[in-house]
């Protein structure tokens, strides 16, 4: 009994960690299936729209029946808050995010996503939602943020000679090969999406205190965000053919993104945010960076510079350590970030 109780306690303790690791594996596959879809000709704005409608439809029955007794009444003020939350987390952020993937690469985008944790912390400090002092714990927060940002910047910007792939690409994506051309535009879109993503994590934690029904909130964000994206897409995409999806990689990327990412992983993130706080959720991003870099090099034959090969894992680990140091500093001070009113 004691052994079982000990294992159960350990599982409960590390359950959020395990779920977030699984979520990073899910995000890793998302990078590649969406890149394949975009190379095939899928419009990223149409993709975001369809993906979230699919996610909303899949999550709706679970939200309706499983949270029927605990779901708070939806007031106008709360709906407006969900509307803004959907704008930050779905329509605005993801349209910029996936557009940047058309102009850069999965490795670059995955690397920049590591800045979200530091951005979340800095924005919280500016909004006075997180306090700093001269104590060792306060210094740990600042030091962790600086170490994390340094690791991400070096990993992203430092380049040495191109490393030759000995085995060649195992998988070749058919379609356009001219989408990775505008790195300036892609970088601006990536950074902008990271900022709005950080704002989404902050607002998400606040909204969960008023609407503590994760399945229902996930469903609302999918439907509202999908509707917002549909209006935007209708304004910028004027070819009816762009809305047509065949039985190919485009359909599978929409289904995967809707069911696994917009549905399951977003629900996991909401649950972990309520349990541990938004910084805990974002500190797992470096894992996806390592997975994407390794798979992009060995499976897709993507160019990898020797400088990045030597330093990628080191600086990704440094970014993770920095985020963990900041998280430990917060855990010792109080409850997780933004879960205290």
Short mmCIF file of C-alpha atoms in Angstrom, two decimals, residues 82-326:
data_model
loop_
_atom_site.label_atom_id
_atom_site.label_comp_id
_atom_site.label_asym_id
_atom_site.label_seq_id
_atom_site.Cartn_x
_atom_site.Cartn_y
_atom_site.Cartn_z
CA UNK A 82 -12.77 35.35 -24.22
CA UNK A 83 -12.99 37.31 -27.50
CA UNK A 84 -9.73 39.14 -26.71
CA UNK A 85 -8.17 35.90 -25.45
CA UNK A 86 -9.08 34.20 -28.75
CA UNK A 87 -7.63 37.13 -30.68
CA UNK A 88 -4.32 36.89 -28.83
CA UNK A 89 -4.07 33.10 -28.75
CA UNK A 90 -5.65 32.11 -32.05
CA UNK A 91 -6.45 34.50 -34.87
CA UNK A 92 -3.75 37.15 -34.47
CA UNK A 93 -0.91 35.09 -33.05
CA UNK A 94 -1.25 31.95 -35.15
CA UNK A 95 -1.82 33.78 -38.43
CA UNK A 96 1.46 35.64 -37.86
CA UNK A 97 3.16 32.51 -36.58
CA UNK A 98 2.31 30.25 -39.52
CA UNK A 99 2.91 33.05 -42.00
CA UNK A 100 6.44 33.36 -40.61
CA UNK A 101 6.94 29.64 -41.26
CA UNK A 102 6.46 30.34 -44.97
CA UNK A 103 9.39 32.77 -44.98
CA UNK A 104 11.84 31.14 -42.54
CA UNK A 105 12.24 27.54 -41.37
CA UNK A 106 10.87 25.23 -38.66
CA UNK A 107 14.19 25.34 -36.77
CA UNK A 108 14.26 29.15 -36.65
CA UNK A 109 10.62 29.43 -35.58
CA UNK A 110 11.02 26.75 -32.92
CA UNK A 111 14.10 28.54 -31.57
CA UNK A 112 12.35 31.90 -31.30
CA UNK A 113 9.41 30.34 -29.47
CA UNK A 114 11.81 29.87 -26.54
CA UNK A 115 11.64 33.63 -25.90
CA UNK A 116 7.97 33.37 -24.90
CA UNK A 117 8.75 32.37 -21.33
CA UNK A 118 11.06 35.35 -20.81
CA UNK A 119 8.64 37.70 -22.55
CA UNK A 120 5.80 36.44 -20.34
CA UNK A 121 7.86 37.19 -17.24
CA UNK A 122 8.99 40.65 -18.43
CA UNK A 123 5.48 41.73 -19.45
CA UNK A 124 4.15 40.56 -16.10
CA UNK A 125 6.76 42.69 -14.35
CA UNK A 126 5.87 45.74 -16.47
CA UNK A 127 2.19 45.23 -15.66
CA UNK A 128 3.11 44.86 -11.97
CA UNK A 129 1.65 41.38 -11.90
CA UNK A 130 5.00 40.01 -10.79
CA UNK A 131 7.19 41.67 -8.18
CA UNK A 132 10.98 41.94 -8.03
CA UNK A 133 13.24 42.71 -5.11
CA UNK A 134 16.91 42.58 -4.23
CA UNK A 135 16.71 39.18 -2.57
CA UNK A 136 18.41 36.04 -3.84
CA UNK A 137 15.07 34.87 -5.22
CA UNK A 138 14.56 38.14 -7.10
CA UNK A 139 18.08 37.92 -8.53
CA UNK A 140 17.35 34.31 -9.58
CA UNK A 141 14.33 35.52 -11.57
CA UNK A 142 16.35 38.21 -13.36
CA UNK A 143 19.33 35.91 -13.90
CA UNK A 144 17.14 33.14 -15.26
CA UNK A 145 15.52 35.53 -17.73
CA UNK A 146 18.89 36.84 -18.97
CA UNK A 147 20.38 33.35 -19.27
CA UNK A 148 17.31 32.13 -21.17
CA UNK A 149 17.35 35.04 -23.63
CA UNK A 150 21.12 34.72 -24.14
CA UNK A 151 20.80 31.04 -24.93
CA UNK A 152 18.01 31.63 -27.44
CA UNK A 153 19.78 34.51 -29.20
CA UNK A 154 23.09 32.67 -29.58
CA UNK A 155 21.36 29.51 -30.75
CA UNK A 156 19.30 31.47 -33.29
CA UNK A 157 21.78 34.02 -34.63
CA UNK A 158 25.18 32.30 -34.49
CA UNK A 159 26.12 30.54 -37.72
CA UNK A 160 29.21 28.68 -38.82
CA UNK A 161 29.91 26.81 -42.07
CA UNK A 162 27.11 24.65 -43.43
CA UNK A 163 27.29 21.06 -42.25
CA UNK A 164 26.92 18.50 -45.04
CA UNK A 165 24.19 15.95 -44.48
CA UNK A 166 25.85 12.59 -45.09
CA UNK A 167 22.71 10.59 -45.67
CA UNK A 168 20.58 13.14 -47.50
CA UNK A 169 16.94 13.87 -46.81
CA UNK A 170 14.79 10.87 -45.95
CA UNK A 171 11.59 12.75 -46.78
CA UNK A 172 11.10 15.30 -49.55
CA UNK A 173 8.15 17.71 -49.46
CA UNK A 174 6.71 18.23 -52.92
CA UNK A 175 5.59 21.69 -53.96
CA UNK A 176 6.92 25.22 -53.96
CA UNK A 177 10.58 25.71 -53.01
CA UNK A 178 10.55 29.52 -53.05
CA UNK A 179 8.78 30.21 -49.78
CA UNK A 180 11.95 30.51 -47.65
CA UNK A 181 13.15 33.80 -49.10
CA UNK A 182 12.11 36.76 -46.97
CA UNK A 183 13.86 36.26 -43.63
CA UNK A 184 13.34 39.87 -42.53
CA UNK A 185 9.59 39.65 -42.99
CA UNK A 186 9.53 36.20 -41.43
CA UNK A 187 11.55 37.35 -38.42
CA UNK A 188 9.24 40.31 -37.77
CA UNK A 189 6.21 38.03 -37.93
CA UNK A 190 7.85 35.49 -35.61
CA UNK A 191 8.82 38.07 -32.97
CA UNK A 192 5.38 39.70 -33.12
CA UNK A 193 3.66 36.34 -32.66
CA UNK A 194 5.89 35.57 -29.65
CA UNK A 195 4.89 38.86 -27.99
CA UNK A 196 1.16 38.30 -28.50
CA UNK A 197 1.61 34.67 -27.44
CA UNK A 198 3.16 35.85 -24.16
CA UNK A 199 0.23 38.22 -23.62
CA UNK A 200 -2.10 35.29 -24.25
CA UNK A 201 -0.49 33.22 -21.50
CA UNK A 202 -0.84 36.10 -19.04
CA UNK A 203 -4.49 36.75 -19.88
CA UNK A 204 -5.19 33.01 -19.95
CA UNK A 205 -4.19 32.64 -16.30
CA UNK A 206 -6.42 35.57 -15.32
CA UNK A 207 -9.43 34.29 -17.28
CA UNK A 208 -9.13 30.81 -15.75
CA UNK A 209 -9.79 32.30 -12.30
CA UNK A 210 -13.14 33.63 -13.56
CA UNK A 211 -13.96 30.72 -15.88
CA UNK A 212 -12.31 27.58 -14.43
CA UNK A 213 -13.67 25.19 -17.06
CA UNK A 214 -10.72 24.28 -19.26
CA UNK A 215 -12.61 22.18 -21.81
CA UNK A 216 -15.26 24.85 -22.29
CA UNK A 217 -12.68 27.62 -22.54
CA UNK A 218 -10.74 25.61 -25.11
CA UNK A 219 -13.94 25.14 -27.14
CA UNK A 220 -14.88 28.82 -26.93
CA UNK A 221 -11.41 29.92 -28.03
CA UNK A 222 -11.49 27.52 -30.98
CA UNK A 223 -14.88 28.71 -32.26
CA UNK A 224 -14.35 32.43 -31.58
CA UNK A 225 -10.78 32.37 -32.86
CA UNK A 226 -11.85 30.44 -35.94
CA UNK A 227 -14.58 33.00 -36.66
CA UNK A 228 -12.12 35.88 -36.25
CA UNK A 229 -9.65 34.18 -38.56
CA UNK A 230 -12.41 33.50 -41.11
CA UNK A 231 -13.31 37.20 -41.29
CA UNK A 232 -9.65 38.18 -41.69
CA UNK A 233 -9.02 35.46 -44.28
CA UNK A 234 -12.08 36.48 -46.31
CA UNK A 235 -10.65 40.01 -46.51
CA UNK A 236 -7.16 39.00 -47.69
CA UNK A 237 -7.78 35.78 -49.63
CA UNK A 238 -10.01 36.43 -52.62
CA UNK A 239 -9.53 33.20 -54.57
CA UNK A 240 -12.28 30.64 -53.86
CA UNK A 241 -9.83 27.88 -54.79
CA UNK A 242 -7.73 28.70 -51.70
CA UNK A 243 -10.60 27.50 -49.50
CA UNK A 244 -10.77 24.11 -51.22
CA UNK A 245 -9.12 21.24 -49.39
CA UNK A 246 -8.55 17.90 -51.04
CA UNK A 247 -7.91 14.46 -49.57
CA UNK A 248 -4.19 15.12 -49.16
CA UNK A 249 -1.61 16.53 -46.76
CA UNK A 250 -3.69 19.72 -46.38
CA UNK A 251 -6.61 17.79 -44.90
CA UNK A 252 -4.40 15.77 -42.56
CA UNK A 253 -2.60 18.88 -41.31
CA UNK A 254 -5.95 20.53 -40.53
CA UNK A 255 -7.25 17.46 -38.71
CA UNK A 256 -4.03 17.03 -36.74
CA UNK A 257 -3.80 20.73 -35.88
CA UNK A 258 -7.47 20.88 -34.88
CA UNK A 259 -7.79 17.68 -32.87
CA UNK A 260 -4.34 17.28 -31.33
CA UNK A 261 -3.07 20.86 -30.99
CA UNK A 262 -6.06 23.23 -30.82
CA UNK A 263 -8.02 20.65 -28.86
CA UNK A 264 -5.92 18.31 -26.74
CA UNK A 265 -2.69 20.30 -26.27
CA UNK A 266 -4.43 23.62 -25.60
CA UNK A 267 -6.58 21.85 -22.99
CA UNK A 268 -3.41 20.41 -21.42
CA UNK A 269 -1.83 23.88 -21.35
CA UNK A 270 -4.90 25.40 -19.70
CA UNK A 271 -4.92 22.68 -17.05
CA UNK A 272 -1.19 23.07 -16.38
CA UNK A 273 -1.55 26.86 -16.30
CA UNK A 274 -4.19 26.60 -13.61
CA UNK A 275 -2.09 24.08 -11.68
CA UNK A 276 1.40 25.55 -12.08
CA UNK A 277 1.14 28.95 -13.77
CA UNK A 278 1.97 30.21 -17.29
CA UNK A 279 5.76 30.35 -16.83
CA UNK A 280 5.78 26.63 -16.01
CA UNK A 281 3.98 25.94 -19.29
CA UNK A 282 6.37 28.00 -21.42
CA UNK A 283 9.57 26.64 -19.84
CA UNK A 284 9.19 23.37 -21.80
CA UNK A 285 9.59 25.07 -25.21
CA UNK A 286 13.34 24.27 -25.56
CA UNK A 287 12.49 20.58 -25.85
CA UNK A 288 10.62 21.19 -29.10
CA UNK A 289 13.60 23.21 -30.38
CA UNK A 290 15.96 20.26 -29.96
CA UNK A 291 13.49 17.82 -31.52
CA UNK A 292 12.78 20.10 -34.50
CA UNK A 293 16.49 20.79 -35.15
CA UNK A 294 17.41 17.09 -35.05
CA UNK A 295 14.50 15.94 -37.22
CA UNK A 296 14.91 18.81 -39.70
CA UNK A 297 18.56 17.86 -40.22
CA UNK A 298 18.37 14.07 -40.31
CA UNK A 299 14.92 13.54 -41.82
CA UNK A 300 14.34 16.56 -44.08
CA UNK A 301 17.96 17.33 -44.94
CA UNK A 302 17.60 20.95 -43.81
CA UNK A 303 20.82 22.97 -43.70
CA UNK A 304 22.50 23.01 -40.32
CA UNK A 305 25.50 25.18 -39.55
CA UNK A 306 28.47 23.73 -37.64
CA UNK A 307 28.21 26.51 -35.10
CA UNK A 308 24.63 25.55 -34.42
CA UNK A 309 25.49 21.88 -34.31
CA UNK A 310 28.13 22.53 -31.65
CA UNK A 311 26.10 24.99 -29.66
CA UNK A 312 22.45 24.14 -30.34
CA UNK A 313 22.01 21.59 -27.60
CA UNK A 314 24.24 23.51 -25.19
CA UNK A 315 22.38 26.79 -25.57
CA UNK A 316 18.99 25.13 -25.66
CA UNK A 317 19.88 23.48 -22.36
CA UNK A 318 21.08 26.86 -21.08
CA UNK A 319 17.76 28.41 -22.06
CA UNK A 320 15.92 25.65 -20.21
CA UNK A 321 18.12 26.07 -17.13
CA UNK A 322 17.48 29.81 -17.17
CA UNK A 323 13.75 29.27 -17.34
CA UNK A 324 13.92 26.67 -14.57
CA UNK A 325 15.96 29.01 -12.38
CA UNK A 326 13.37 31.74 -12.80
#
